[in-house]
Amino acid sequence: MSKHIVILPGDGIGPEIVGEAVKVLAAVNEKFSLGLTWENQLLGGAAIDAHGVPLPDVTLDAAKKADAVLLGAVGGPKWDAIERSIRPERGLLKIRSELNLFANLRPAILYPQLASASSLKPEIVAGLDILIVRELTGGIYFGQPRGVRTLENGERQGFNTDVYSESEIRRIAHVAFQLALQRNKKVLSVDKANVLEVTELWKEIVTEVAKDYPDVQLSHMYVDNAAMQLVKAPKQFDVIVTGNLFGDILSDEAAMLTGSIGMLPSASLDQNKKGMYEPCHGSAPDIAGKGVANPLATILSVAMMLRYTFGAEAAAKCIEDAVGRVLDQNLRTPDIYTDGMQKVGTQEMGAAVVAAL
Ligand code: IPM
Ligand code: MG
């Protein structure tokens, strides 16, 4: 297996946090003799500025050839006013779709050191370990028809289509059940089957797939209730599987339970474990260029990459342990800072992780 990575720093804080993650990658590559190579390409606003489109062919071709992709974040106010079809976010959606990265894994893990940074009471979140499995290449994000049309009376009307085929539901359900087997063997499927036919089918197919996994306990919840339960009693959850839009929303909510979205990595995988790895947070234009962004989510995304795509468990664990150690040293970027801790910037945090490896 070749072992090549395409790095897409993107926009906003993307280049800063990816810069630190690549230092960590380089260090473990050497320490564990992983034989990984990498190259940088443009995506999002940076690509629009250079090539006029958010996902240039050269980026897409390189990503298709690579074994894994590491992404920072895309988007920012600079590109908000340009035509919808070539906005930075469209580049992200297109690369997910072109690479067939249908399975988005978003762990929400509370580091014990950060319990006081959560907006919930420590006893509600202590020990929290949820894995959200979000379907990433279907649903209302990609459904046709979509657009804004002008009605006969001159009024404009926006419309999108939420659509899932059985095979799309089946394959993401299998991913969720298989991951649950390696965890606490519980899957919650989130739907809105009381109103939306598309999620009624979702519920039916997930229930069918569950028969292949007699050791896993399946339950169902409507999305509104799931949103409520996540802040009421989040520790009841193990694996949560849901569609693209609900997964987008619930994963941000789950992230916040852990104190900061700046801590959470994600993996987007295809059928063959090729993956794109990125922090769950966005490009944070308000703090871009200030050297204060938290690089840990991106660094932890490198760990996920080593684990899921390259099967390098020891190297992945080494990074995760190093992150634990810098938190033990009380180093905190502003997003996870609490009284009595030592405030550090992006580069200091990255350097501390490299030192702790
Ligand atoms: C995410 C982001 C993206 C999404 C945006 C930037 C298109 O919010 O990865 O969760 O909605 O999928
Ligand atoms: Mg989101």
mmCIF file of C-alpha atoms and ligand atoms in Angstrom:
data_model
loop_
_atom_site.group_PDB
_atom_site.id
_atom_site.type_symbol
_atom_site.label_atom_id
_atom_site.label_comp_id
_atom_site.label_asym_id
_atom_site.label_seq_id
_atom_site.Cartn_x
_atom_site.Cartn_y
_atom_site.Cartn_z
ATOM 1 C CA MET A 1 0.000 0.000 0.000
ATOM 2 C CA SER A 2 1.369 3.410 -0.922
ATOM 3 C CA LYS A 3 1.091 5.924 1.865
ATOM 4 C CA HIS A 4 0.570 9.369 0.499
ATOM 5 C CA ILE A 5 -1.396 12.182 2.108
ATOM 6 C CA VAL A 6 -2.843 15.310 0.530
ATOM 7 C CA ILE A 7 -2.890 18.247 2.943
ATOM 8 C CA LEU A 8 -5.542 20.920 2.427
ATOM 9 C CA PRO A 9 -4.937 23.800 4.861
ATOM 10 C CA GLY A 10 -7.941 25.758 3.553
ATOM 11 C CA ASP A 11 -8.987 29.133 4.959
ATOM 12 C CA GLY A 12 -9.158 31.159 8.161
ATOM 13 C CA ILE A 13 -7.387 29.363 10.995
ATOM 14 C CA GLY A 14 -6.933 26.326 8.714
ATOM 15 C CA PRO A 15 -3.290 26.993 7.731
ATOM 16 C CA GLU A 16 -2.270 27.709 11.352
ATOM 17 C CA ILE A 17 -3.762 24.576 12.879
ATOM 18 C CA VAL A 18 -2.724 22.335 9.985
ATOM 19 C CA GLY A 19 0.813 23.691 10.323
ATOM 20 C CA GLU A 20 0.974 22.342 13.871
ATOM 21 C CA ALA A 21 -0.692 19.050 12.914
ATOM 22 C CA VAL A 22 1.896 18.485 10.185
ATOM 23 C CA LYS A 23 4.693 18.970 12.721
ATOM 24 C CA VAL A 24 3.122 16.219 14.817
ATOM 25 C CA LEU A 25 2.677 14.054 11.718
ATOM 26 C CA ALA A 26 6.336 14.507 10.775
ATOM 27 C CA ALA A 27 7.452 13.586 14.281
ATOM 28 C CA VAL A 28 5.442 10.340 14.489
ATOM 29 C CA ASN A 29 6.317 9.471 10.893
ATOM 30 C CA GLU A 30 9.933 9.400 11.971
ATOM 31 C CA LYS A 31 9.435 7.893 15.406
ATOM 32 C CA PHE A 32 7.382 4.945 14.077
ATOM 33 C CA SER A 33 9.062 4.696 10.627
ATOM 34 C CA LEU A 34 5.669 4.981 8.959
ATOM 35 C CA GLY A 35 7.015 5.886 5.514
ATOM 36 C CA LEU A 36 4.330 8.511 4.938
ATOM 37 C CA THR A 37 4.753 11.267 2.353
ATOM 38 C CA TRP A 38 2.583 14.344 1.803
ATOM 39 C CA GLU A 39 1.916 17.335 -0.408
ATOM 40 C CA ASN A 40 -0.141 20.523 -0.024
ATOM 41 C CA GLN A 41 -3.073 21.497 -2.279
ATOM 42 C CA LEU A 42 -5.666 24.264 -2.280
ATOM 43 C CA LEU A 43 -9.326 23.980 -1.277
ATOM 44 C CA GLY A 44 -12.046 26.510 -0.470
ATOM 45 C CA GLY A 45 -11.495 30.248 -0.525
ATOM 46 C CA ALA A 46 -7.759 29.821 -1.038
ATOM 47 C CA ALA A 47 -8.507 27.871 -4.219
ATOM 48 C CA ILE A 48 -11.078 30.442 -5.355
ATOM 49 C CA ASP A 49 -8.452 33.179 -5.018
ATOM 50 C CA ALA A 50 -5.888 31.183 -7.014
ATOM 51 C CA HIS A 51 -8.043 29.328 -9.567
ATOM 52 C CA GLY A 52 -11.558 30.797 -9.420
ATOM 53 C CA VAL A 53 -13.134 27.570 -8.124
ATOM 54 C CA PRO A 54 -13.265 26.043 -4.621
ATOM 55 C CA LEU A 55 -12.150 22.565 -5.736
ATOM 56 C CA PRO A 56 -9.685 22.790 -8.645
ATOM 57 C CA ASP A 57 -9.088 19.651 -10.753
ATOM 58 C CA VAL A 58 -5.493 19.431 -9.582
ATOM 59 C CA THR A 59 -6.660 19.230 -5.964
ATOM 60 C CA LEU A 60 -9.347 16.664 -6.752
ATOM 61 C CA ASP A 61 -6.963 14.513 -8.811
ATOM 62 C CA ALA A 62 -4.329 14.584 -6.083
ATOM 63 C CA ALA A 63 -6.935 13.709 -3.436
ATOM 64 C CA LYS A 64 -8.241 10.818 -5.544
ATOM 65 C CA LYS A 65 -4.745 9.386 -5.927
ATOM 66 C CA ALA A 66 -3.815 9.826 -2.266
ATOM 67 C CA ASP A 67 -4.577 7.351 0.502
ATOM 68 C CA ALA A 68 -5.763 10.015 2.899
ATOM 69 C CA VAL A 69 -6.531 13.719 3.052
ATOM 70 C CA LEU A 70 -5.944 16.072 5.977
ATOM 71 C CA LEU A 71 -8.103 19.179 5.901
ATOM 72 C CA GLY A 72 -8.051 22.340 8.016
ATOM 73 C CA ALA A 73 -11.239 24.305 7.421
ATOM 74 C CA VAL A 74 -12.835 26.260 4.585
ATOM 75 C CA GLY A 75 -14.841 29.442 4.167
ATOM 76 C CA GLY A 76 -14.985 32.977 5.485
ATOM 77 C CA PRO A 77 -16.780 36.293 5.022
ATOM 78 C CA LYS A 78 -14.479 37.213 2.134
ATOM 79 C CA TRP A 79 -16.197 34.623 -0.093
ATOM 80 C CA ASP A 80 -19.762 34.821 1.281
ATOM 81 C CA ALA A 81 -21.035 37.105 -1.429
ATOM 82 C CA ILE A 82 -19.871 35.141 -4.455
ATOM 83 C CA GLU A 83 -22.168 33.006 -6.516
ATOM 84 C CA ARG A 84 -23.596 30.104 -4.500
ATOM 85 C CA SER A 85 -22.342 27.308 -6.758
ATOM 86 C CA ILE A 86 -18.669 28.247 -6.298
ATOM 87 C CA ARG A 87 -18.580 29.149 -2.608
ATOM 88 C CA PRO A 88 -15.866 27.536 -0.472
ATOM 89 C CA GLU A 89 -18.328 25.146 1.236
ATOM 90 C CA ARG A 90 -19.279 23.736 -2.167
ATOM 91 C CA GLY A 91 -15.683 22.635 -2.587
ATOM 92 C CA LEU A 92 -15.898 20.717 0.671
ATOM 93 C CA LEU A 93 -19.191 19.074 -0.263
ATOM 94 C CA LYS A 94 -17.865 18.183 -3.711
ATOM 95 C CA ILE A 95 -14.704 16.546 -2.420
ATOM 96 C CA ARG A 96 -16.748 14.513 0.102
ATOM 97 C CA SER A 97 -19.029 13.384 -2.675
ATOM 98 C CA GLU A 98 -16.348 12.781 -5.352
ATOM 99 C CA LEU A 99 -14.306 10.656 -2.947
ATOM 100 C CA ASN A 100 -17.447 8.837 -1.803
ATOM 101 C CA LEU A 101 -16.744 9.615 1.851
ATOM 102 C CA PHE A 102 -20.157 8.568 3.061
ATOM 103 C CA ALA A 103 -19.281 7.715 6.668
ATOM 104 C CA ASN A 104 -18.491 10.665 8.906
ATOM 105 C CA LEU A 105 -17.231 9.662 12.348
ATOM 106 C CA ARG A 106 -17.393 12.410 14.951
ATOM 107 C CA PRO A 107 -16.345 11.339 18.426
ATOM 108 C CA ALA A 108 -17.351 13.531 21.350
ATOM 109 C CA ILE A 109 -15.003 12.609 24.161
ATOM 110 C CA LEU A 110 -14.609 14.601 27.324
ATOM 111 C CA TYR A 111 -11.036 14.831 28.508
ATOM 112 C CA PRO A 112 -11.260 14.622 32.313
ATOM 113 C CA GLN A 113 -8.882 17.607 32.492
ATOM 114 C CA LEU A 114 -11.500 19.737 30.687
ATOM 115 C CA ALA A 115 -14.607 18.824 32.688
ATOM 116 C CA SER A 116 -14.826 22.344 34.073
ATOM 117 C CA ALA A 117 -14.697 23.869 30.571
ATOM 118 C CA SER A 118 -18.027 22.239 29.674
ATOM 119 C CA SER A 119 -21.131 24.394 30.045
ATOM 120 C CA LEU A 120 -22.834 21.410 31.705
ATOM 121 C CA LYS A 121 -22.272 20.237 35.256
ATOM 122 C CA PRO A 122 -19.207 17.987 35.580
ATOM 123 C CA GLU A 123 -21.269 15.053 36.904
ATOM 124 C CA ILE A 124 -23.432 15.137 33.758
ATOM 125 C CA VAL A 125 -20.502 15.033 31.347
ATOM 126 C CA ALA A 126 -17.686 13.262 33.252
ATOM 127 C CA GLY A 127 -16.557 10.221 31.279
ATOM 128 C CA LEU A 128 -18.575 11.196 28.222
ATOM 129 C CA ASP A 129 -17.674 9.137 25.145
ATOM 130 C CA ILE A 130 -20.121 9.363 22.248
ATOM 131 C CA LEU A 131 -19.485 8.521 18.617
ATOM 132 C CA ILE A 132 -21.710 10.232 16.089
ATOM 133 C CA VAL A 133 -21.853 8.441 12.745
ATOM 134 C CA ARG A 134 -23.217 10.939 10.249
ATOM 135 C CA GLU A 135 -24.168 9.999 6.694
ATOM 136 C CA LEU A 136 -22.167 12.481 4.638
ATOM 137 C CA THR A 137 -22.840 12.168 0.919
ATOM 138 C CA GLY A 138 -26.632 11.992 0.736
ATOM 139 C CA GLY A 139 -29.789 13.437 2.206
ATOM 140 C CA ILE A 140 -30.877 17.022 1.872
ATOM 141 C CA TYR A 141 -27.284 18.215 1.324
ATOM 142 C CA PHE A 142 -27.209 16.613 -2.124
ATOM 143 C CA GLY A 143 -30.859 15.874 -2.987
ATOM 144 C CA GLN A 144 -32.320 17.119 -6.257
ATOM 145 C CA PRO A 145 -34.226 19.191 -7.132
ATOM 146 C CA ARG A 146 -32.871 22.161 -5.230
ATOM 147 C CA GLY A 147 -32.663 25.888 -5.785
ATOM 148 C CA VAL A 148 -34.525 29.161 -5.592
ATOM 149 C CA ARG A 149 -37.301 29.667 -8.140
ATOM 150 C CA THR A 150 -39.678 32.514 -8.902
ATOM 151 C CA LEU A 151 -43.358 31.653 -8.679
ATOM 152 C CA GLU A 152 -46.033 32.944 -11.042
ATOM 153 C CA ASN A 153 -47.018 35.616 -8.554
ATOM 154 C CA GLY A 154 -43.423 36.906 -8.598
ATOM 155 C CA GLU A 155 -42.571 35.609 -5.145
ATOM 156 C CA ARG A 156 -39.327 33.658 -4.791
ATOM 157 C CA GLN A 157 -39.356 30.194 -3.245
ATOM 158 C CA GLY A 158 -36.397 28.194 -1.950
ATOM 159 C CA PHE A 159 -36.508 24.403 -2.006
ATOM 160 C CA ASN A 160 -34.378 21.356 -1.206
ATOM 161 C CA THR A 161 -35.029 17.642 -1.278
ATOM 162 C CA ASP A 162 -34.293 15.158 1.478
ATOM 163 C CA VAL A 163 -33.724 11.790 -0.144
ATOM 164 C CA TYR A 164 -32.142 8.491 0.944
ATOM 165 C CA SER A 165 -32.085 5.224 -0.939
ATOM 166 C CA GLU A 166 -32.085 1.870 0.859
ATOM 167 C CA SER A 167 -28.486 1.123 -0.102
ATOM 168 C CA GLU A 168 -27.266 4.446 1.273
ATOM 169 C CA ILE A 169 -29.023 3.795 4.588
ATOM 170 C CA ARG A 170 -27.839 0.206 4.739
ATOM 171 C CA ARG A 171 -24.144 0.961 4.280
ATOM 172 C CA ILE A 172 -24.023 3.712 6.924
ATOM 173 C CA ALA A 173 -25.995 1.490 9.320
ATOM 174 C CA HIS A 174 -23.403 -1.280 8.902
ATOM 175 C CA VAL A 175 -20.619 1.182 9.720
ATOM 176 C CA ALA A 176 -22.429 2.231 12.905
ATOM 177 C CA PHE A 177 -23.101 -1.340 14.062
ATOM 178 C CA GLN A 178 -19.540 -2.440 13.359
ATOM 179 C CA LEU A 179 -18.138 0.468 15.344
ATOM 180 C CA ALA A 180 -20.568 -0.260 18.175
ATOM 181 C CA LEU A 181 -19.191 -3.812 18.387
ATOM 182 C CA GLN A 182 -15.812 -2.294 19.321
ATOM 183 C CA ARG A 183 -17.427 -0.040 21.933
ATOM 184 C CA ASN A 184 -20.393 -0.380 24.312
ATOM 185 C CA LYS A 185 -22.564 -2.209 21.758
ATOM 186 C CA LYS A 186 -25.361 0.350 21.661
ATOM 187 C CA VAL A 187 -26.636 2.163 18.567
ATOM 188 C CA LEU A 188 -29.151 4.969 18.622
ATOM 189 C CA SER A 189 -30.693 5.801 15.245
ATOM 190 C CA VAL A 190 -32.014 9.346 15.046
ATOM 191 C CA ASP A 191 -34.894 10.191 12.731
ATOM 192 C CA LYS A 192 -38.035 12.269 12.348
ATOM 193 C CA ALA A 193 -40.148 9.324 11.312
ATOM 194 C CA ASN A 194 -43.295 10.864 12.782
ATOM 195 C CA VAL A 195 -43.228 13.491 10.025
ATOM 196 C CA LEU A 196 -40.749 12.682 7.234
ATOM 197 C CA GLU A 197 -41.202 9.646 4.988
ATOM 198 C CA VAL A 198 -37.510 9.618 4.110
ATOM 199 C CA THR A 199 -36.612 9.014 7.745
ATOM 200 C CA GLU A 200 -39.440 6.482 8.152
ATOM 201 C CA LEU A 201 -37.592 4.425 5.558
ATOM 202 C CA TRP A 202 -34.337 5.178 7.381
ATOM 203 C CA LYS A 203 -35.755 3.701 10.594
ATOM 204 C CA GLU A 204 -37.086 0.629 8.795
ATOM 205 C CA ILE A 205 -33.762 -0.155 7.078
ATOM 206 C CA VAL A 206 -31.641 0.431 10.195
ATOM 207 C CA THR A 207 -33.955 -1.955 12.070
ATOM 208 C CA GLU A 208 -33.435 -4.536 9.319
ATOM 209 C CA VAL A 209 -29.626 -4.179 9.399
ATOM 210 C CA ALA A 210 -29.690 -4.583 13.189
ATOM 211 C CA LYS A 211 -30.687 -8.245 12.708
ATOM 212 C CA ASP A 212 -27.120 -8.900 11.494
ATOM 213 C CA TYR A 213 -25.806 -7.640 14.835
ATOM 214 C CA PRO A 214 -27.606 -9.525 17.601
ATOM 215 C CA ASP A 215 -25.023 -8.362 20.157
ATOM 216 C CA VAL A 216 -25.758 -4.686 19.543
ATOM 217 C CA GLN A 217 -28.711 -3.015 21.189
ATOM 218 C CA LEU A 218 -30.581 -0.697 18.785
ATOM 219 C CA SER A 219 -32.881 2.103 19.854
ATOM 220 C CA HIS A 220 -34.572 4.958 17.989
ATOM 221 C CA MET A 221 -35.236 8.575 18.858
ATOM 222 C CA TYR A 222 -36.802 11.519 17.101
ATOM 223 C CA VAL A 223 -34.266 14.229 16.426
ATOM 224 C CA ASP A 224 -35.941 16.830 18.651
ATOM 225 C CA ASN A 225 -35.887 14.458 21.601
ATOM 226 C CA ALA A 226 -32.293 13.438 20.830
ATOM 227 C CA ALA A 227 -31.247 17.098 20.890
ATOM 228 C CA MET A 228 -32.875 17.437 24.297
ATOM 229 C CA GLN A 229 -31.460 14.179 25.711
ATOM 230 C CA LEU A 230 -27.964 15.195 24.617
ATOM 231 C CA VAL A 231 -27.961 18.069 27.074
ATOM 232 C CA LYS A 232 -30.080 16.314 29.696
ATOM 233 C CA ALA A 233 -28.350 12.947 30.039
ATOM 234 C CA PRO A 234 -25.648 12.582 27.373
ATOM 235 C CA LYS A 235 -23.984 9.569 28.968
ATOM 236 C CA GLN A 236 -26.881 7.326 27.920
ATOM 237 C CA PHE A 237 -25.437 7.341 24.376
ATOM 238 C CA ASP A 238 -22.751 5.217 22.746
ATOM 239 C CA VAL A 239 -22.981 5.286 18.920
ATOM 240 C CA ILE A 240 -25.505 7.639 17.313
ATOM 241 C CA VAL A 241 -26.237 7.090 13.622
ATOM 242 C CA THR A 242 -28.173 9.630 11.612
ATOM 243 C CA GLY A 243 -28.533 11.409 8.273
ATOM 244 C CA ASN A 244 -26.512 14.283 6.928
ATOM 245 C CA LEU A 245 -28.476 17.269 8.261
ATOM 246 C CA PHE A 246 -29.355 15.896 11.699
ATOM 247 C CA GLY A 247 -25.762 14.693 12.033
ATOM 248 C CA ASP A 248 -24.443 18.155 11.241
ATOM 249 C CA ILE A 249 -26.542 19.696 13.989
ATOM 250 C CA LEU A 250 -26.221 17.009 16.662
ATOM 251 C CA SER A 251 -22.449 16.754 16.227
ATOM 252 C CA ASP A 252 -21.999 20.449 17.012
ATOM 253 C CA GLU A 253 -24.228 20.032 20.044
ATOM 254 C CA ALA A 254 -22.323 16.957 21.232
ATOM 255 C CA ALA A 255 -19.041 18.776 20.666
ATOM 256 C CA MET A 256 -20.036 21.541 23.016
ATOM 257 C CA LEU A 257 -20.691 19.032 25.815
ATOM 258 C CA THR A 258 -16.964 18.384 25.823
ATOM 259 C CA GLY A 259 -16.089 21.981 26.580
ATOM 260 C CA SER A 260 -14.834 23.061 23.204
ATOM 261 C CA ILE A 261 -15.382 22.183 19.598
ATOM 262 C CA GLY A 262 -11.654 22.977 19.338
ATOM 263 C CA MET A 263 -10.884 19.510 20.736
ATOM 264 C CA LEU A 264 -12.817 17.290 18.359
ATOM 265 C CA PRO A 265 -11.442 15.477 15.325
ATOM 266 C CA SER A 266 -13.414 13.724 12.612
ATOM 267 C CA ALA A 267 -12.950 11.091 9.946
ATOM 268 C CA SER A 268 -14.873 10.803 6.699
ATOM 269 C CA LEU A 269 -14.430 7.341 5.227
ATOM 270 C CA ASP A 270 -15.267 5.527 2.030
ATOM 271 C CA GLN A 271 -15.985 1.805 1.675
ATOM 272 C CA ASN A 272 -12.236 0.990 1.624
ATOM 273 C CA LYS A 273 -11.137 3.057 4.634
ATOM 274 C CA LYS A 274 -9.686 5.792 2.506
ATOM 275 C CA GLY A 275 -10.452 8.920 4.435
ATOM 276 C CA MET A 276 -10.472 12.638 4.780
ATOM 277 C CA TYR A 277 -9.663 13.833 8.277
ATOM 278 C CA GLU A 278 -10.574 17.235 9.631
ATOM 279 C CA PRO A 279 -11.404 19.028 12.860
ATOM 280 C CA CYS A 280 -15.158 19.338 13.560
ATOM 281 C CA HIS A 281 -14.875 23.103 13.898
ATOM 282 C CA GLY A 282 -14.917 25.666 11.114
ATOM 283 C CA SER A 283 -12.462 28.266 9.821
ATOM 284 C CA ALA A 284 -13.140 30.750 12.679
ATOM 285 C CA PRO A 285 -12.375 33.905 10.635
ATOM 286 C CA ASP A 286 -12.692 36.067 13.773
ATOM 287 C CA ILE A 287 -9.486 34.637 15.238
ATOM 288 C CA ALA A 288 -7.645 33.750 12.011
ATOM 289 C CA GLY A 289 -4.031 34.891 11.857
ATOM 290 C CA LYS A 290 -3.886 35.697 15.573
ATOM 291 C CA GLY A 291 -2.068 32.535 16.594
ATOM 292 C CA VAL A 292 -4.648 31.636 19.241
ATOM 293 C CA ALA A 293 -6.627 28.839 17.553
ATOM 294 C CA ASN A 294 -6.618 25.432 19.221
ATOM 295 C CA PRO A 295 -4.684 22.963 17.011
ATOM 296 C CA LEU A 296 -5.639 19.898 19.080
ATOM 297 C CA ALA A 297 -8.677 18.862 17.009
ATOM 298 C CA THR A 298 -6.515 18.797 13.886
ATOM 299 C CA ILE A 299 -3.707 16.992 15.698
ATOM 300 C CA LEU A 300 -6.234 14.417 16.932
ATOM 301 C CA SER A 301 -7.490 14.121 13.338
ATOM 302 C CA VAL A 302 -3.996 12.980 12.390
ATOM 303 C CA ALA A 303 -4.324 10.288 15.068
ATOM 304 C CA MET A 304 -7.624 9.155 13.548
ATOM 305 C CA MET A 305 -5.965 9.025 10.130
ATOM 306 C CA LEU A 306 -3.171 6.827 11.405
ATOM 307 C CA ARG A 307 -5.689 4.512 13.060
ATOM 308 C CA TYR A 308 -8.390 4.191 10.393
ATOM 309 C CA THR A 309 -6.538 4.547 7.084
ATOM 310 C CA PHE A 310 -3.007 3.416 7.900
ATOM 311 C CA GLY A 311 -3.733 0.919 10.675
ATOM 312 C CA ALA A 312 -0.946 2.451 12.768
ATOM 313 C CA GLU A 313 -2.614 2.069 16.154
ATOM 314 C CA ALA A 314 0.525 2.601 18.245
ATOM 315 C CA ALA A 315 1.323 5.895 16.515
ATOM 316 C CA ALA A 316 -2.298 7.039 16.861
ATOM 317 C CA LYS A 317 -2.306 6.212 20.550
ATOM 318 C CA CYS A 318 1.013 7.987 21.004
ATOM 319 C CA ILE A 319 -0.511 11.236 19.672
ATOM 320 C CA GLU A 320 -3.628 10.887 21.820
ATOM 321 C CA ASP A 321 -1.535 10.233 24.922
ATOM 322 C CA ALA A 322 0.650 13.251 24.128
ATOM 323 C CA VAL A 323 -2.468 15.445 23.948
ATOM 324 C CA GLY A 324 -3.526 14.101 27.342
ATOM 325 C CA ARG A 325 -0.099 14.953 28.692
ATOM 326 C CA VAL A 326 -0.122 18.590 27.529
ATOM 327 C CA LEU A 327 -3.531 18.977 29.155
ATOM 328 C CA ASP A 328 -2.045 17.513 32.343
ATOM 329 C CA GLN A 329 0.652 20.181 32.057
ATOM 330 C CA ASN A 330 -2.259 22.677 32.301
ATOM 331 C CA LEU A 331 -1.554 24.199 28.878
ATOM 332 C CA ARG A 332 -4.725 25.719 27.412
ATOM 333 C CA THR A 333 -5.558 27.690 24.290
ATOM 334 C CA PRO A 334 -8.145 30.435 24.989
ATOM 335 C CA ASP A 335 -11.144 28.284 23.912
ATOM 336 C CA ILE A 336 -10.479 25.765 26.708
ATOM 337 C CA TYR A 337 -8.938 28.149 29.226
ATOM 338 C CA THR A 338 -10.211 28.166 32.800
ATOM 339 C CA ASP A 339 -8.839 29.943 35.882
ATOM 340 C CA GLY A 340 -5.455 28.793 37.106
ATOM 341 C CA MET A 341 -4.378 27.271 33.792
ATOM 342 C CA GLN A 342 -1.550 28.470 31.568
ATOM 343 C CA LYS A 343 -2.755 30.225 28.428
ATOM 344 C CA VAL A 344 -0.812 29.323 25.276
ATOM 345 C CA GLY A 345 -1.108 30.028 21.554
ATOM 346 C CA THR A 346 -1.425 27.727 18.552
ATOM 347 C CA GLN A 347 2.300 27.203 18.009
ATOM 348 C CA GLU A 348 3.145 26.702 21.673
ATOM 349 C CA MET A 349 0.407 24.077 21.916
ATOM 350 C CA GLY A 350 1.681 22.296 18.799
ATOM 351 C CA ALA A 351 5.245 22.360 20.079
ATOM 352 C CA ALA A 352 4.141 20.997 23.465
ATOM 353 C CA VAL A 353 2.446 18.030 21.782
ATOM 354 C CA VAL A 354 5.545 17.292 19.687
ATOM 355 C CA ALA A 355 7.650 17.444 22.855
ATOM 356 C CA ALA A 356 5.241 15.087 24.661
ATOM 357 C CA LEU A 357 5.237 12.416 21.916
HETATM 358 C C1 IPM B 1 -19.451 20.415 8.947
HETATM 359 C C2 IPM B 1 -19.682 21.787 8.394
HETATM 360 C C3 IPM B 1 -20.022 21.663 6.925
HETATM 361 C C4 IPM B 1 -21.292 20.839 6.830
HETATM 362 C C5 IPM B 1 -20.176 23.002 6.176
HETATM 363 C C6 IPM B 1 -18.937 23.861 6.304
HETATM 364 C C7 IPM B 1 -20.535 22.805 4.732
HETATM 365 O O1 IPM B 1 -20.671 22.445 9.133
HETATM 366 O O2 IPM B 1 -18.525 19.722 8.463
HETATM 367 O O3 IPM B 1 -20.174 20.020 9.857
HETATM 368 O O4 IPM B 1 -22.397 21.369 6.987
HETATM 369 O O5 IPM B 1 -21.190 19.638 6.605
HETATM 370 MG MG MG B 2 -21.331 21.371 10.851
#
